[in-house]
Coordinates of C-alpha atoms in Angstrom, one line a residue:
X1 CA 0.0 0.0 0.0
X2 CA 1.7 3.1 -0.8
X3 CA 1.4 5.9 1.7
X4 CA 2.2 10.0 1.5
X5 CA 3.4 11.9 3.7
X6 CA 2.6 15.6 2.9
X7 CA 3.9 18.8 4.9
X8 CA 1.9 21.7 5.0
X9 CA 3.8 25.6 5.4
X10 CA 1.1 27.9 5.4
X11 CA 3.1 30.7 7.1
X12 CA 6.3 29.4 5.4
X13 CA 7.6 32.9 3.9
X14 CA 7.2 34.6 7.1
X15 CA 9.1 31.6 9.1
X16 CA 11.5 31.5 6.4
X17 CA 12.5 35.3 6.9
X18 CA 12.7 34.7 10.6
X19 CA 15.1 31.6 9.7
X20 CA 17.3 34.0 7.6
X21 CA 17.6 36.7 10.1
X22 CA 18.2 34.9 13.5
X23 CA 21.9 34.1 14.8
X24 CA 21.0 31.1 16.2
X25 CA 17.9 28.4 15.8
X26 CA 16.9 29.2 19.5
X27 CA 16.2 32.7 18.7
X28 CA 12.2 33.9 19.6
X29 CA 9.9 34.8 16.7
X30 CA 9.0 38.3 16.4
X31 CA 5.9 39.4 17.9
X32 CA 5.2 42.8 16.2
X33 CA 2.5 42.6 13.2
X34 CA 4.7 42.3 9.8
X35 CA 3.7 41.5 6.3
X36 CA 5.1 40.8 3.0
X37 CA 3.7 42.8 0.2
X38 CA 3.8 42.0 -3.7
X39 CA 2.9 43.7 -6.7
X40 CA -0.3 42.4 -8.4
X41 CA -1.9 44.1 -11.5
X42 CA -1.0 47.5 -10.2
X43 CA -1.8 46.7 -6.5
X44 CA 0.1 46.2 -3.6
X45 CA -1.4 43.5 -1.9
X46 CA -0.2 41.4 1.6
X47 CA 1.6 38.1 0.1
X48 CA 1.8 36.7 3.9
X49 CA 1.4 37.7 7.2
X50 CA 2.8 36.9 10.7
X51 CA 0.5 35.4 13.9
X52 CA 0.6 38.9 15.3
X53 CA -0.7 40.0 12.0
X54 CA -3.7 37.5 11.6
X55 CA -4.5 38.0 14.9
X56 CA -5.0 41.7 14.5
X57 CA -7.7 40.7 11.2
X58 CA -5.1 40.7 8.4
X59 CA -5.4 38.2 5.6
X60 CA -2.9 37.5 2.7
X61 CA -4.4 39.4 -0.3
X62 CA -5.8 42.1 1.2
X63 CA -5.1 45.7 -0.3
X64 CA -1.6 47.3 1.4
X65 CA -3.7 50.7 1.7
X66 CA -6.7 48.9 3.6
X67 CA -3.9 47.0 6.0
X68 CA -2.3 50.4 6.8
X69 CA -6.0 52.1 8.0
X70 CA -6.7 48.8 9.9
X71 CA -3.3 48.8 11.4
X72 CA -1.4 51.7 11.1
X73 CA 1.5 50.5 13.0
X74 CA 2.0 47.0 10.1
X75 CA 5.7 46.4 9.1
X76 CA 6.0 45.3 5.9
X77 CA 8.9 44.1 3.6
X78 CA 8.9 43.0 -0.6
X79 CA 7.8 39.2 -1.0
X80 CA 10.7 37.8 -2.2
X81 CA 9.1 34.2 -4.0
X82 CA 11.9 33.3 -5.8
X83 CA 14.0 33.2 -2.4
X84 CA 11.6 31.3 -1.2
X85 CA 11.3 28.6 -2.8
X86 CA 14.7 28.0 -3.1
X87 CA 14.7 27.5 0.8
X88 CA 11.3 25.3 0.1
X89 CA 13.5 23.4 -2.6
X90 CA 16.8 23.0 0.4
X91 CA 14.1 22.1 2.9
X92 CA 12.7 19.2 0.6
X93 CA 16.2 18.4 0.2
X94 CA 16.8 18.4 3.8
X95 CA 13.8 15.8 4.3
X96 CA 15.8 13.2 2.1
X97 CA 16.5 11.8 5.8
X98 CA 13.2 10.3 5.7
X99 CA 12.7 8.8 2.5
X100 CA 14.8 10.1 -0.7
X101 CA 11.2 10.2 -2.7
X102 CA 10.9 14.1 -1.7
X103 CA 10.0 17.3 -3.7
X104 CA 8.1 20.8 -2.9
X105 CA 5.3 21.1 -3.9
X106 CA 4.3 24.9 -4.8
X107 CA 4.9 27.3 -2.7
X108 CA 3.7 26.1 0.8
X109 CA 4.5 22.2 0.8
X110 CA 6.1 19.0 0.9
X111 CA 5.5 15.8 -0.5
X112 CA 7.2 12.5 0.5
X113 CA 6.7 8.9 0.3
X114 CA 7.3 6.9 2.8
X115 CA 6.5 4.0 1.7
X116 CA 8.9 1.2 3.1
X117 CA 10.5 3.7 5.4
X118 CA 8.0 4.5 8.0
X119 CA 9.2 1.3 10.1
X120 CA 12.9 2.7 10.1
X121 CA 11.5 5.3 12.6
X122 CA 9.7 3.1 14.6
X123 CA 5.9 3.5 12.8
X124 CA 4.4 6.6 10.8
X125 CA 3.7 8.2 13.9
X126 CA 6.8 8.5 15.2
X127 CA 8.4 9.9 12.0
X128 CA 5.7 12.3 11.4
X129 CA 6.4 13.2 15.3
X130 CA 10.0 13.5 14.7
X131 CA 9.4 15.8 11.6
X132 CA 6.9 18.1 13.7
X133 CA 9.5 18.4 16.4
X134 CA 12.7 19.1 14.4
X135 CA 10.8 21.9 12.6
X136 CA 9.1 23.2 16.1
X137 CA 12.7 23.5 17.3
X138 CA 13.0 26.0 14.1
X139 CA 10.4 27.7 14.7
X140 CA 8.7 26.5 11.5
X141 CA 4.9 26.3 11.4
X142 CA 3.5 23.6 9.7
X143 CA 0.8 20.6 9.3
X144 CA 1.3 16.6 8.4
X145 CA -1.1 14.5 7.1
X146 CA -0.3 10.5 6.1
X147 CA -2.7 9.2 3.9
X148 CA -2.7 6.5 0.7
X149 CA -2.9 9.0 -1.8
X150 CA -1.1 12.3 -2.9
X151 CA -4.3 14.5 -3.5
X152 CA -6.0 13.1 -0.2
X153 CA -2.7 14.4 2.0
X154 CA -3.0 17.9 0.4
X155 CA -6.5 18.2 0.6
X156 CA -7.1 17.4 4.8
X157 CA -3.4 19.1 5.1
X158 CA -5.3 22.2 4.3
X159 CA -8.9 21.8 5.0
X160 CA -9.7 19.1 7.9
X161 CA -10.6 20.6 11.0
X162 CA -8.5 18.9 13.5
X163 CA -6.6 19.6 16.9
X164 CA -3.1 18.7 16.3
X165 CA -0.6 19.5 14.0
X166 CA -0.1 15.2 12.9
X167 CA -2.7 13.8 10.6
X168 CA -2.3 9.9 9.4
X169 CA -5.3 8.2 7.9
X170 CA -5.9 4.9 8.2
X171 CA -5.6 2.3 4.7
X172 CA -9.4 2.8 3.6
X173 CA -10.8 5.9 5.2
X174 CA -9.9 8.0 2.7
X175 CA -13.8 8.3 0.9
X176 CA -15.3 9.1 4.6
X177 CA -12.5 11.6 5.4
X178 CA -13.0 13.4 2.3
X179 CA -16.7 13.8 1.8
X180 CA -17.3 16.0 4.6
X181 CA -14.6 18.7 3.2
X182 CA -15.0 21.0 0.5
X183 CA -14.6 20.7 -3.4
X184 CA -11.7 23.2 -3.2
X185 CA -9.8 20.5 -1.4
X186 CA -9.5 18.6 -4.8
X187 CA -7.1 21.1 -6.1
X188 CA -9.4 22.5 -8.1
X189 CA -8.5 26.3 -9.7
X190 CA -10.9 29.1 -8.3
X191 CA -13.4 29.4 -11.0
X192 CA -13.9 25.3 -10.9
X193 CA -14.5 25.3 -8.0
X194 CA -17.1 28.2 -8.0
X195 CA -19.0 26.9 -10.8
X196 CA -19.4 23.4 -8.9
X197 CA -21.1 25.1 -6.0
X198 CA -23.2 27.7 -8.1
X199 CA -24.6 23.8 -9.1
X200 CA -25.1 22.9 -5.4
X201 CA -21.8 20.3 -5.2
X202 CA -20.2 22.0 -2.1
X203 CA -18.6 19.3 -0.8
X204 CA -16.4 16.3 -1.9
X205 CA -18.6 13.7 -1.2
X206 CA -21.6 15.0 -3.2
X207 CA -19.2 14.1 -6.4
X208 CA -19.5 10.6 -5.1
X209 CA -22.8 9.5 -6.6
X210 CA -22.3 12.3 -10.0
X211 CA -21.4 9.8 -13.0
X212 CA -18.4 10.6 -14.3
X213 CA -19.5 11.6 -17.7
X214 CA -22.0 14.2 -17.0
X215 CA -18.7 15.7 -14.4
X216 CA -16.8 15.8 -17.7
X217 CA -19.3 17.2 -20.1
X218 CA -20.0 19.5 -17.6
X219 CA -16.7 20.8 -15.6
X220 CA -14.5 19.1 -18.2
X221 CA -12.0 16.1 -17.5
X222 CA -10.0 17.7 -14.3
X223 CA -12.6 17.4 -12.2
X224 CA -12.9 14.1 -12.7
X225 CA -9.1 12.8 -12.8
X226 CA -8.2 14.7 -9.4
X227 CA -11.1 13.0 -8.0
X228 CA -10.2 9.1 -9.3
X229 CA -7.0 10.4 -8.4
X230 CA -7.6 11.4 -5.0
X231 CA -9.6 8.2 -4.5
X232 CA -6.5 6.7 -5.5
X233 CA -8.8 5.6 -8.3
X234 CA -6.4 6.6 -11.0
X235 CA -2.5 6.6 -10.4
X236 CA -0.6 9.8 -10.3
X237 CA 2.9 9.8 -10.4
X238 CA 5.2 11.4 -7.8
X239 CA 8.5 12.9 -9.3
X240 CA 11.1 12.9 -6.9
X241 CA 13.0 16.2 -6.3
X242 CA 16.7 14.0 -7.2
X243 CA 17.5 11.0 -9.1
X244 CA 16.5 8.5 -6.4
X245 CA 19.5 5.7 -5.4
X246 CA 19.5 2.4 -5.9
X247 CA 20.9 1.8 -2.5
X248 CA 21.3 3.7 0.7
X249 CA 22.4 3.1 4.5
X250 CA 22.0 5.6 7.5
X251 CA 23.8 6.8 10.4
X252 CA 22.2 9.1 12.7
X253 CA 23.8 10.4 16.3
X254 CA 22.8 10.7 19.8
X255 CA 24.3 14.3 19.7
X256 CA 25.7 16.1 16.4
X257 CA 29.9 15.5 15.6
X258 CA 32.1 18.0 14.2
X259 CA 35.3 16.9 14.4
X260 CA 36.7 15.4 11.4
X261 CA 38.1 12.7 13.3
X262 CA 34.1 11.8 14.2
X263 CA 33.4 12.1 10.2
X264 CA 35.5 9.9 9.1
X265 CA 34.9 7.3 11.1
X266 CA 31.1 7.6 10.5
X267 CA 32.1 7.5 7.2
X268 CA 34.1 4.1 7.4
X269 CA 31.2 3.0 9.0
X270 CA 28.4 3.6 6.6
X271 CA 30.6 2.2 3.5
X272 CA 30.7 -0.9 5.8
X273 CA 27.4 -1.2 6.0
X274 CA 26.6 -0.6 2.2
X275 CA 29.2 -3.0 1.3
X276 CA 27.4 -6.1 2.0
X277 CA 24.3 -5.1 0.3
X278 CA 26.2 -4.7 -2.9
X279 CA 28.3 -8.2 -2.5
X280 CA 24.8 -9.9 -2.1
X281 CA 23.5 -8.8 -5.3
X282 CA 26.5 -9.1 -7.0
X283 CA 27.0 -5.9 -7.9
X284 CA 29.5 -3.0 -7.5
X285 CA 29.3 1.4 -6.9
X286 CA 29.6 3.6 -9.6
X287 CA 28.8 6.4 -8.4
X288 CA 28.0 7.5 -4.6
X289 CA 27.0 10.7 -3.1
X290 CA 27.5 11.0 1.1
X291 CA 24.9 13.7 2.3
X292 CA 25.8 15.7 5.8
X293 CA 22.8 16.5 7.3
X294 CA 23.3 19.8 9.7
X295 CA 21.4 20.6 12.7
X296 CA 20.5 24.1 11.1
X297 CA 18.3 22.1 8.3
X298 CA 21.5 22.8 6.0
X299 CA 22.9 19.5 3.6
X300 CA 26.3 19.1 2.7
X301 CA 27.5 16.3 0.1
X302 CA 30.2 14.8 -1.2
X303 CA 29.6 12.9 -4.8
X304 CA 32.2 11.1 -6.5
X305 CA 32.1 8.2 -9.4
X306 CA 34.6 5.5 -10.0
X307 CA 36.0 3.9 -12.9
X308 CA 34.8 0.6 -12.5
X309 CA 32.1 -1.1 -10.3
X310 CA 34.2 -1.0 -6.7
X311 CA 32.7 -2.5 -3.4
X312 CA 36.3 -2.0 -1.3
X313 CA 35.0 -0.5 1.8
X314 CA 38.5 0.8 2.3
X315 CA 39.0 2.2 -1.6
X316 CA 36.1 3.8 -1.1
X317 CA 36.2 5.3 2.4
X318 CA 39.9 6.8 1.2
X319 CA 38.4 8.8 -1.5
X320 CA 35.6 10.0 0.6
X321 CA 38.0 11.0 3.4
X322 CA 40.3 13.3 0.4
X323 CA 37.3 15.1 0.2
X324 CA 36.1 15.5 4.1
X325 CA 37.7 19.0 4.1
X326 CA 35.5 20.9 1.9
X327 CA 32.3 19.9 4.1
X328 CA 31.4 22.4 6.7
X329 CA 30.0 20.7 9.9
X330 CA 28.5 24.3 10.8
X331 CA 27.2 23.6 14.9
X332 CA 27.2 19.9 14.4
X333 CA 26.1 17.1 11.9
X334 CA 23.2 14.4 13.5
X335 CA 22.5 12.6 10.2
X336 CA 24.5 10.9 7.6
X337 CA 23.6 9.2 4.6
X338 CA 25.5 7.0 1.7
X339 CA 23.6 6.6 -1.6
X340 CA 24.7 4.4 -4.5
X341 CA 23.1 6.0 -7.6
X342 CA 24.2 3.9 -10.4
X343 CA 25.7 0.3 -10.2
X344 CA 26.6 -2.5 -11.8
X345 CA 27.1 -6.2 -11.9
X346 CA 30.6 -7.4 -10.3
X347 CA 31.4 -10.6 -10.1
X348 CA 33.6 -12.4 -7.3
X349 CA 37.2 -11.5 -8.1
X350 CA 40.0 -14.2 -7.0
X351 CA 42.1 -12.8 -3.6
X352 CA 45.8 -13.3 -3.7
X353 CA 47.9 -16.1 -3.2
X354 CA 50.9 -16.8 -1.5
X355 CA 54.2 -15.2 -3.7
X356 CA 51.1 -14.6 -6.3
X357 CA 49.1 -10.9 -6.3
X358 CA 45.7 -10.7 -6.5
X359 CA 44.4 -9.6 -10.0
X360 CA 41.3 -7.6 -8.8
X361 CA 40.4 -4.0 -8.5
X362 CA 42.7 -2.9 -5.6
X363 CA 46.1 -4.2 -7.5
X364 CA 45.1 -2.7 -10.9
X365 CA 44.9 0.8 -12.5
X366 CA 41.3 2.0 -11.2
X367 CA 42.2 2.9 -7.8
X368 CA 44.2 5.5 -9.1
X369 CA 41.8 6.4 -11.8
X370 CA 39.4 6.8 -8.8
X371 CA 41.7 8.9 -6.8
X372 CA 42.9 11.1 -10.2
X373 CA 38.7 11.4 -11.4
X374 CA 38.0 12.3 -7.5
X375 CA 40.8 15.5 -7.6
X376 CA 40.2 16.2 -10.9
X377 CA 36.7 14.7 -12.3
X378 CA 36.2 11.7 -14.3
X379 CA 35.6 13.7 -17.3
X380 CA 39.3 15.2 -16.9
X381 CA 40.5 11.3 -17.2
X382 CA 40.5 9.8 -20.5
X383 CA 41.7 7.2 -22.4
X384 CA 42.1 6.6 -26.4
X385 CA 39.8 4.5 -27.9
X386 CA 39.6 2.7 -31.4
X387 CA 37.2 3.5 -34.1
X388 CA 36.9 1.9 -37.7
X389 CA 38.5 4.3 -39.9
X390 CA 41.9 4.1 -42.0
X391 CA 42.4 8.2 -41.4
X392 CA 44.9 8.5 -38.7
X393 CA 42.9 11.5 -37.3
X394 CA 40.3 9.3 -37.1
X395 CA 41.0 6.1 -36.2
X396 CA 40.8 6.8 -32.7
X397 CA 39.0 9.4 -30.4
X398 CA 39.7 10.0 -26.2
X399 CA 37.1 9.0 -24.0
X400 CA 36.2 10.2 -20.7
X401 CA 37.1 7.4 -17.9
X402 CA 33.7 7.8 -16.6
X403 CA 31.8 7.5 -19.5
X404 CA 30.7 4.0 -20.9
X405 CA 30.8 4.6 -24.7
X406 CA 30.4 1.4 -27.1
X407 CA 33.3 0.9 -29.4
X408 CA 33.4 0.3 -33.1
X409 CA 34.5 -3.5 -32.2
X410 CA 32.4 -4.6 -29.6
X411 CA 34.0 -6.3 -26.8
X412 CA 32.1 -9.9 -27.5
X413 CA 33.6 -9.8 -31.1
X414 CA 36.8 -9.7 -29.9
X415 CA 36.5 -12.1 -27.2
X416 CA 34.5 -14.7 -29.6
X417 CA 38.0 -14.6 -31.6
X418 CA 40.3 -14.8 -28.9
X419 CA 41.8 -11.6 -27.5
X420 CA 41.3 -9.5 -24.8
X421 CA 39.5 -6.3 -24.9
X422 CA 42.1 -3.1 -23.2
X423 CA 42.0 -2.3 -20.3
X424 CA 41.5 1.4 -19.1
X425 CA 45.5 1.2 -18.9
X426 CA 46.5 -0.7 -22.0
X427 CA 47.1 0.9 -25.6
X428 CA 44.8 -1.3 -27.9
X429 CA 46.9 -3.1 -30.7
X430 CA 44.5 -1.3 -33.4
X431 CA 46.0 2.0 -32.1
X432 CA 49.7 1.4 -32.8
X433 CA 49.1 -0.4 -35.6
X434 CA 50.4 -4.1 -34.8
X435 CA 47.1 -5.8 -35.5
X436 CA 49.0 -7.2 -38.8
X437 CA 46.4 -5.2 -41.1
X438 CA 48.5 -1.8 -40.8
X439 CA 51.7 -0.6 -40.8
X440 CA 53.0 0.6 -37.5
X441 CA 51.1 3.6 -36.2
X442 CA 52.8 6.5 -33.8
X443 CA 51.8 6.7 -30.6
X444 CA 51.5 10.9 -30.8
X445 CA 50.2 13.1 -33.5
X446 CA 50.2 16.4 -34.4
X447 CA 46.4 18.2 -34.6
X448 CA 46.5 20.0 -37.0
X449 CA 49.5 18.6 -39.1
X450 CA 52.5 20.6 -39.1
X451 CA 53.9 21.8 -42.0
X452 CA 57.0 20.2 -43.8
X453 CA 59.6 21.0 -47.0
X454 CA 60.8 17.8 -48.1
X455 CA 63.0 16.9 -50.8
X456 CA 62.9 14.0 -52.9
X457 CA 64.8 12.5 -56.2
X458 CA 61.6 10.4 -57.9
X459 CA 57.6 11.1 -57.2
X460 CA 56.8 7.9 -55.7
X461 CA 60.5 7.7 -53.5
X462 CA 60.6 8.5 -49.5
X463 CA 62.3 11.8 -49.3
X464 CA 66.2 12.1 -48.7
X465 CA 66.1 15.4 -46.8
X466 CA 63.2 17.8 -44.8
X467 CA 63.0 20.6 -42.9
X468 CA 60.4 20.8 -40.0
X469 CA 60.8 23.7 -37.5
X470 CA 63.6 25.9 -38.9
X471 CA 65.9 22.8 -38.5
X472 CA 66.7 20.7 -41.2
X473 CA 66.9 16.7 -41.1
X474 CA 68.9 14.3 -43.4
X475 CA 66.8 10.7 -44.1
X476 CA 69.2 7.9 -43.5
X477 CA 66.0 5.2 -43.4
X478 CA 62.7 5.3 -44.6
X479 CA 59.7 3.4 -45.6
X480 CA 56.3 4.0 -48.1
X481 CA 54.7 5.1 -49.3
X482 CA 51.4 3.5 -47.8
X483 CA 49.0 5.6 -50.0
X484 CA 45.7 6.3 -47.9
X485 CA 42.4 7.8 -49.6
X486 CA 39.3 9.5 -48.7
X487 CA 36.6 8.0 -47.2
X488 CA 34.3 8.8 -50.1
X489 CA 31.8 7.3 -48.7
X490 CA 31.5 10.2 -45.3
X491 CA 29.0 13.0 -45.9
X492 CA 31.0 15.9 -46.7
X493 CA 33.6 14.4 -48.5
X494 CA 35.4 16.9 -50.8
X495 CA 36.7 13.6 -53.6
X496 CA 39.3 15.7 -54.9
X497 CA 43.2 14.5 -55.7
X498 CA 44.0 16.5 -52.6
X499 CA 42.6 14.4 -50.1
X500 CA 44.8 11.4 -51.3
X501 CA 47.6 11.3 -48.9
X502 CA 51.2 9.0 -49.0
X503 CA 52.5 8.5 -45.6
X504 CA 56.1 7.4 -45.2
X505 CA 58.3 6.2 -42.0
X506 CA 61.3 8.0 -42.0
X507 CA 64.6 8.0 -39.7
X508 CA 67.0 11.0 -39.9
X509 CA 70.9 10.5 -38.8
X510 CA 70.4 11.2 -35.1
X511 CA 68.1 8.2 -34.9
X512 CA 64.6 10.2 -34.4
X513 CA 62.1 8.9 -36.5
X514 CA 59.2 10.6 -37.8
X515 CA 55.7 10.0 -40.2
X516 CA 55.3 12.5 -42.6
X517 CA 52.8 12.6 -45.7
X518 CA 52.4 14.3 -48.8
X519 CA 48.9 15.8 -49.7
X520 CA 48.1 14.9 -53.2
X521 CA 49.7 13.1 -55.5
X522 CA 53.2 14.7 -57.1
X523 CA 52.6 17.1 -59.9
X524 CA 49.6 18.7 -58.1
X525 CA 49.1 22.2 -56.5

């Protein structure tokens, strides 16, 4: 049964200004009426108002000018929405702790599921009890309601008349909760909602008995899908805030660490605990993030990929703790979290022998490509890769370590006839040119070609003297020419005598050896 957890704000720009201006989170509300104002059609209107404020008869949307002749003595201040919900979006963030299935949810609210995580906290209850009480401590007003469906949360969030701030509904008591409150609570826009109860449907549960065709010749379909919906009658998808992780382990703490000391071990201990997981599905991390949860409501993270599929809790623990001195603990973290995001199958490697070492991921290269991608980024590591083209230029092209692009030559084709694909630290055979199809390839070339004047006794003959650089070169050896054409076949192709190129291997009399070509055939411009 899946089950929603939804927090209501409804003074949340007022409580997030008070968050923004106090020193500490122990700091008392102010008490003086105050208001935010924003600019509608020419009017200054009250955005949101403060208990002092409501008490005195003020409402969001009333007219500034009326406010002021009310209450004369009102302080106000510019709405600042966009500033909100960024703190909205950081607070939805910050609720990851419960479940990672989070987002906000316009401009006043919350939505998680917690379904499968409620028991981690000892019962919905107590979760939404710890929620309340952490955001109490803040000074941040709000409401929670559990029920089955998205659309019945937000409704009794807002519009059930009930005594305390926690809400859960029960499996199944969603239709008798709902009919007795009113159609707005559907999510219905203004005018919907006022043309239903110019009809005499006031409440949700006279839309019970209405067919559902006459509700959509008559109100059109939305009426009708928020209400299957809310029924949990139709699905309706909940998008996370995040991508949401395959895998994920918790620590919290009986009182918040700041020592880094504290952090690392914490840390040790939660890729501990993930490890296991992973070994039992045979799998391995990709990529991790390790989120800091602060007492202020702030979240700190550390993300890092690997090369190849790792479950070393030590590899991975060292390139977390290379990276535990750009997180600020601020007055103390109380919750940590490590999330595995991607994976991927990883068999059981063979441990080492006596006199023999182990040939598994802790004695090849991809520690170090882990440690070099986590300074530098994965995309700053790269190797060369083959492709299945006779140009030079582009017989090969650099991949990022971290990406997972398919070669020309799949890797089956070339373990069906025998060889081994390269490794991230090997040069493949079809790069230098030793596959027994080419001539030897260089290693290194020049993009774009440098220029040469060469000098040669017959049109087809290697050349018996160049100068590259201001510094002439005498050919004691040479090769060619291995006469290489356009691919005609490419778009763009030009198929003129220019593009035909002879490439020839040539050593001068101090032993350097170099691969020149000549662009068209001799005679040509």
């Amino acid at each position: 049964m899946r089950r929603i957890m939804y927090l209501w704000l409804p003074r949340w720009p007022i409580d997030r200004r008070h968050l923004s201006q106090r020193k500490n989170i122990g700091a008392p509300a102010e008490e003086a009426p105050f208001a935010t104002v924003a600019d509608a059609a020419g009017r200054r209107l009250l955005a949101a108002v403060n208990p002092a404020a409501t008490a005195a008869g003020l409402a969001p949307g009333m007219p500034l000018a009326d406010a002021l002749s009310f209450l004369p003595g009102l302080a106000t201040a510019l709405a600042k929405p966009a500033e909100d919900a960024a703190a909205l979006r950081r607070l939805a963030e910050w609720c990851g702790r419960y479940s990672p299935w989070t987002a906000p949810d316009g401009a006043d609210g919350v939505r998680i599921e917690i379904t499968g995580s409620a028991h981690l906290w000892g019962g919905e209850r107590a979760l939404a009890a710890d929620l309340m009480a952490r955001l109490d401590r803040r000074g941040v007003a709000g409401r929670i309601v559990i029920a089955d469906t998205l659309g019945a949360a937000w409704g009794m969030a807002r519009f059930a008349e009930a005594s305390g701030n926690v809400l859960i509904l029960a499996p199944g008591e969603l239709r008798a909760a709902l009919a007795l409150l009113p159609v707005e609570a559907l999510r219905l826009d203004p005018i919907t909602a006022q043309g239903l109860r110019r009809v005499g449907l006031k409440w949700v549960g006279d839309l019970y008995a209405m067919p559902r065709d006459a509700l959509v010749r008559r109100f059109g379909e939305t009426v009708a899908r928020l209400l299957d919906q809310t029924l949990d009658e139709m699905p309706e998808p909940l998008s996370p805030l995040g991508e949401v992780p395959s895998r994920r382990v918790r620590l919290s703490f009986a009182e918040p660490i700041t020592e880094p000391a504290d952090l690392m071990l914490a840390t040790e201990r939660l890729t501990a605990d993930l490890v296991p997981r992973l070994a039992r599905e045979g799998t391995g991390a990709r990529r991790l993030d390790l989120a800091f949860h602060r007492v202020d409501g702030r979240v700190e993270r550390i993300r890092l990929g690997t090369a190849r599929p790792s479950r070393d809790p030590r590899h991975l623990a060292a390139l977390f703790k290379e990276r535990l001195d750009t997180i600020d603990p601020g007055l103390g973290i109380e919750d940590m979290i490590l999330a595995a995001y991607a994976v991927e199958p990883l068999p059981a490697e063979q441990i080492g022998l006596p006199g023999q070492a182990a040939r598994n991921e802790t004695s090849g290269i991809a520690p170090l490509l882990d440690r070099l991608g986590n300074r530098l980024g994965l995309d700053a590591v790269s190797r060369l890769e083959p492709r299945e083209s006779h140009i030079p230029e582009r017989a090969s092209v650099r991949v990022a370590i971290g990406e997972a692009l398919a070669s020309s030559v799949a890797p089956a084709k070339a373990e069906a006839q025998g060889q081994l694909a390269p490794g991230p630290g090997s040069l493949d055979p079809r790069l230098r040119g030793d596959d027994g199809i080419r001539p030897p390839r260089p290693i290194r070339l020049f993009d774009p070609p440098e220029p040469v004047e060469a000098f040669w006794l017959l049109p087809d003959d290697p050349p018996f003297r160049f100068m590259w650089r201001r510094r002439r070169h005498r050919v004691m050896r040479a090769d060619g020419p291995e006469r290489i054409a356009e691919e005609w076949w490419r778009p763009g192709a030009s198929g003129e005598v220019d593009a035909i190129r002879d490439y020839y291997r040539v050593e001068d009399e101090e032993g350097r050896r170099f691969w020149l070509f000549r662009a068209g055939l001799h005679g040509g411009d």
